Amino acid sequence: MVLSLLKALGPQGTLLMPALSYATVGPRSPIFNVAATPSCVGALPEYFRRRPGTIRSVHPTHSVSGAGPLAEDLLDEHIRSTTLCGPYSPFARLPEVGGQILFIGCGLHPNTTMHAVEERVEPVYLYGDDVEYQVILANSSQQRMVVRSHNFKGWVQRYDRLAQHLPAPHLRQGSVLLASCYLVEAPAMWTAALTALCKDPLCFVERRRA
């Protein structure tokens, strides 16, 4: 699948995948090794992370892997982030380069890029405590990072509601083998989601049932 995506993009295309590590890195285990800490969002992103030629951004819980001509530019500034998906993150910068987001067999629910939009609005449910991390870089040097966590306590994310705000051709649905897929234009998604959140800051969440 990774090779097929790279082939479809061609030599001028850039492929990014989430390399999130929040399942193993957090307040109780605040050490992140950019080269060794595994991602926790499935076999495909983990294969891509480990693939020769792939680079990874430096962020303790919400790193991104990439390959292609724009990868270094999109990933390098992530180390400056003081939140999960702020302006230095690839999630926030994707619309700048006219990027697309492909969801393969997972629906629209796990849309981490939506956190970047939420950070612009700062709804009441979003932020938690600051966490201090020890980051081990690719050259084995170490760096301290303090990152403001997300909370969502008492709330359920409903990023599937994006479909109500983003019409075709900015949101397209198809399939790869048996997997239902969605392709989202990142600039249009950002504009539509930001507009919706400014009107209703609770647009993409709902109260968790007891």
PDB file of N, CA, C and O in Angstrom, residues 8 10 16 19 23 33-34 39 73 84 109 117 120 126 138 140-141 148 159-161 190 192 204:
ATOM      1  N   ALA A   8       1.714   6.501  -6.929  1.00  0.00           N
ATOM      2  CA  ALA A   8       0.639   7.378  -7.399  1.00  0.00           C
ATOM      3  C   ALA A   8       1.030   8.850  -7.291  1.00  0.00           C
ATOM      4  O   ALA A   8       0.669   9.660  -8.150  1.00  0.00           O
ATOM      5  N   GLY A  10       4.142  10.010  -7.377  1.00  0.00           N
ATOM      6  CA  GLY A  10       5.248  10.291  -8.287  1.00  0.00           C
ATOM      7  C   GLY A  10       6.404  10.981  -7.581  1.00  0.00           C
ATOM      8  O   GLY A  10       6.323  11.341  -6.409  1.00  0.00           O
ATOM      9  N   LEU A  16       2.832  12.029   3.638  1.00  0.00           N
ATOM     10  CA  LEU A  16       2.923  12.138   5.092  1.00  0.00           C
ATOM     11  C   LEU A  16       1.984  11.125   5.720  1.00  0.00           C
ATOM     12  O   LEU A  16       0.910  10.849   5.185  1.00  0.00           O
ATOM     13  N   ALA A  19       2.502   9.497  12.915  1.00  0.00           N
ATOM     14  CA  ALA A  19       3.362   8.573  13.657  1.00  0.00           C
ATOM     15  C   ALA A  19       3.123   8.788  15.156  1.00  0.00           C
ATOM     16  O   ALA A  19       4.056   8.813  15.948  1.00  0.00           O
ATOM     17  N   ALA A  23       0.049   6.537  22.988  1.00  0.00           N
ATOM     18  CA  ALA A  23      -0.290   5.329  23.746  1.00  0.00           C
ATOM     19  C   ALA A  23       0.843   4.904  24.670  1.00  0.00           C
ATOM     20  O   ALA A  23       0.609   4.245  25.691  1.00  0.00           O
ATOM     21  N   ASN A  33      11.777   8.873  21.853  1.00  0.00           N
ATOM     22  CA  ASN A  33      12.955   8.657  21.008  1.00  0.00           C
ATOM     23  C   ASN A  33      12.506   8.707  19.556  1.00  0.00           C
ATOM     24  O   ASN A  33      11.767   7.827  19.100  1.00  0.00           O
ATOM     25  N   VAL A  34      12.910   9.732  18.836  1.00  0.00           N
ATOM     26  CA  VAL A  34      12.390   9.938  17.484  1.00  0.00           C
ATOM     27  C   VAL A  34      12.693   8.766  16.562  1.00  0.00           C
ATOM     28  O   VAL A  34      11.909   8.449  15.655  1.00  0.00           O
ATOM     29  N   SER A  39       5.001   4.108  16.553  1.00  0.00           N
ATOM     30  CA  SER A  39       3.717   4.785  16.454  1.00  0.00           C
ATOM     31  C   SER A  39       2.625   3.841  16.939  1.00  0.00           C
ATOM     32  O   SER A  39       2.832   2.634  17.051  1.00  0.00           O
ATOM     33  N   ASP A  73      10.705  20.193   4.811  1.00  0.00           N
ATOM     34  CA  ASP A  73      10.156  21.517   5.101  1.00  0.00           C
ATOM     35  C   ASP A  73       8.923  21.428   5.994  1.00  0.00           C
ATOM     36  O   ASP A  73       8.751  22.228   6.930  1.00  0.00           O
ATOM     37  N   LEU A  84      -0.034  20.247  20.608  1.00  0.00           N
ATOM     38  CA  LEU A  84       0.007  19.046  19.776  1.00  0.00           C
ATOM     39  C   LEU A  84      -0.021  19.354  18.288  1.00  0.00           C
ATOM     40  O   LEU A  84       0.686  18.725  17.495  1.00  0.00           O
ATOM     41  N   HIS A 109     -13.656   9.735  11.258  1.00  0.00           N
ATOM     42  CA  HIS A 109     -13.509   9.970  12.701  1.00  0.00           C
ATOM     43  C   HIS A 109     -12.083  10.319  13.121  1.00  0.00           C
ATOM     44  O   HIS A 109     -11.884  11.295  13.857  1.00  0.00           O
ATOM     45  N   VAL A 117      -7.257  22.862  13.639  1.00  0.00           N
ATOM     46  CA  VAL A 117      -8.329  23.853  13.515  1.00  0.00           C
ATOM     47  C   VAL A 117      -8.861  24.207  14.903  1.00  0.00           C
ATOM     48  O   VAL A 117      -9.088  25.382  15.218  1.00  0.00           O
ATOM     49  N   ARG A 120      -6.865  26.682  16.795  1.00  0.00           N
ATOM     50  CA  ARG A 120      -7.063  28.066  16.371  1.00  0.00           C
ATOM     51  C   ARG A 120      -8.226  28.707  17.143  1.00  0.00           C
ATOM     52  O   ARG A 120      -8.175  29.890  17.495  1.00  0.00           O
ATOM     53  N   LEU A 126     -10.840  21.600  24.876  1.00  0.00           N
ATOM     54  CA  LEU A 126      -9.642  21.163  24.162  1.00  0.00           C
ATOM     55  C   LEU A 126      -8.428  20.899  25.047  1.00  0.00           C
ATOM     56  O   LEU A 126      -7.829  19.829  24.984  1.00  0.00           O
ATOM     57  N   ALA A 138      17.557  12.177  16.627  1.00  0.00           N
ATOM     58  CA  ALA A 138      18.157  11.154  15.763  1.00  0.00           C
ATOM     59  C   ALA A 138      19.664  11.051  15.951  1.00  0.00           C
ATOM     60  O   ALA A 138      20.253   9.983  15.743  1.00  0.00           O
ATOM     61  N   SER A 140      21.134  11.269  18.768  1.00  0.00           N
ATOM     62  CA  SER A 140      21.276  10.806  20.158  1.00  0.00           C
ATOM     63  C   SER A 140      21.394  11.926  21.180  1.00  0.00           C
ATOM     64  O   SER A 140      21.494  11.651  22.388  1.00  0.00           O
ATOM     65  N   SER A 141      21.390  13.184  20.745  1.00  0.00           N
ATOM     66  CA  SER A 141      21.341  14.274  21.715  1.00  0.00           C
ATOM     67  C   SER A 141      19.948  14.351  22.320  1.00  0.00           C
ATOM     68  O   SER A 141      18.982  13.789  21.781  1.00  0.00           O
ATOM     69  N   ARG A 148       1.641  21.456  25.861  1.00  0.00           N
ATOM     70  CA  ARG A 148       0.294  21.537  26.447  1.00  0.00           C
ATOM     71  C   ARG A 148      -0.567  20.429  25.859  1.00  0.00           C
ATOM     72  O   ARG A 148      -0.751  20.359  24.639  1.00  0.00           O
ATOM     73  N   TYR A 159     -15.716  14.028  14.377  1.00  0.00           N
ATOM     74  CA  TYR A 159     -15.170  14.621  13.169  1.00  0.00           C
ATOM     75  C   TYR A 159     -15.843  14.075  11.916  1.00  0.00           C
ATOM     76  O   TYR A 159     -15.637  14.616  10.819  1.00  0.00           O
ATOM     77  N   ASP A 160     -16.655  13.039  12.066  1.00  0.00           N
ATOM     78  CA  ASP A 160     -17.452  12.567  10.933  1.00  0.00           C
ATOM     79  C   ASP A 160     -18.444  13.625  10.470  1.00  0.00           C
ATOM     80  O   ASP A 160     -18.900  13.606   9.319  1.00  0.00           O
ATOM     81  N   ARG A 161     -18.772  14.567  11.352  1.00  0.00           N
ATOM     82  CA  ARG A 161     -19.700  15.642  10.994  1.00  0.00           C
ATOM     83  C   ARG A 161     -19.126  16.580   9.937  1.00  0.00           C
ATOM     84  O   ARG A 161     -19.853  17.413   9.377  1.00  0.00           O
ATOM     85  N   TRP A 190     -10.087  22.999   6.087  1.00  0.00           N
ATOM     86  CA  TRP A 190      -9.699  23.974   7.104  1.00  0.00           C
ATOM     87  C   TRP A 190     -10.693  25.140   7.131  1.00  0.00           C
ATOM     88  O   TRP A 190     -11.176  25.541   8.192  1.00  0.00           O
ATOM     89  N   ALA A 192     -13.838  25.291   5.985  1.00  0.00           N
ATOM     90  CA  ALA A 192     -15.174  24.866   6.388  1.00  0.00           C
ATOM     91  C   ALA A 192     -15.232  24.559   7.886  1.00  0.00           C
ATOM     92  O   ALA A 192     -16.184  24.953   8.581  1.00  0.00           O
ATOM     93  N   PHE A 204     -18.043  19.854  16.660  1.00  0.00           N
ATOM     94  CA  PHE A 204     -17.436  18.567  16.333  1.00  0.00           C
ATOM     95  C   PHE A 204     -17.196  17.683  17.561  1.00  0.00           C
ATOM     96  O   PHE A 204     -16.336  16.805  17.534  1.00  0.00           O
TER      97      PHE A 204
END
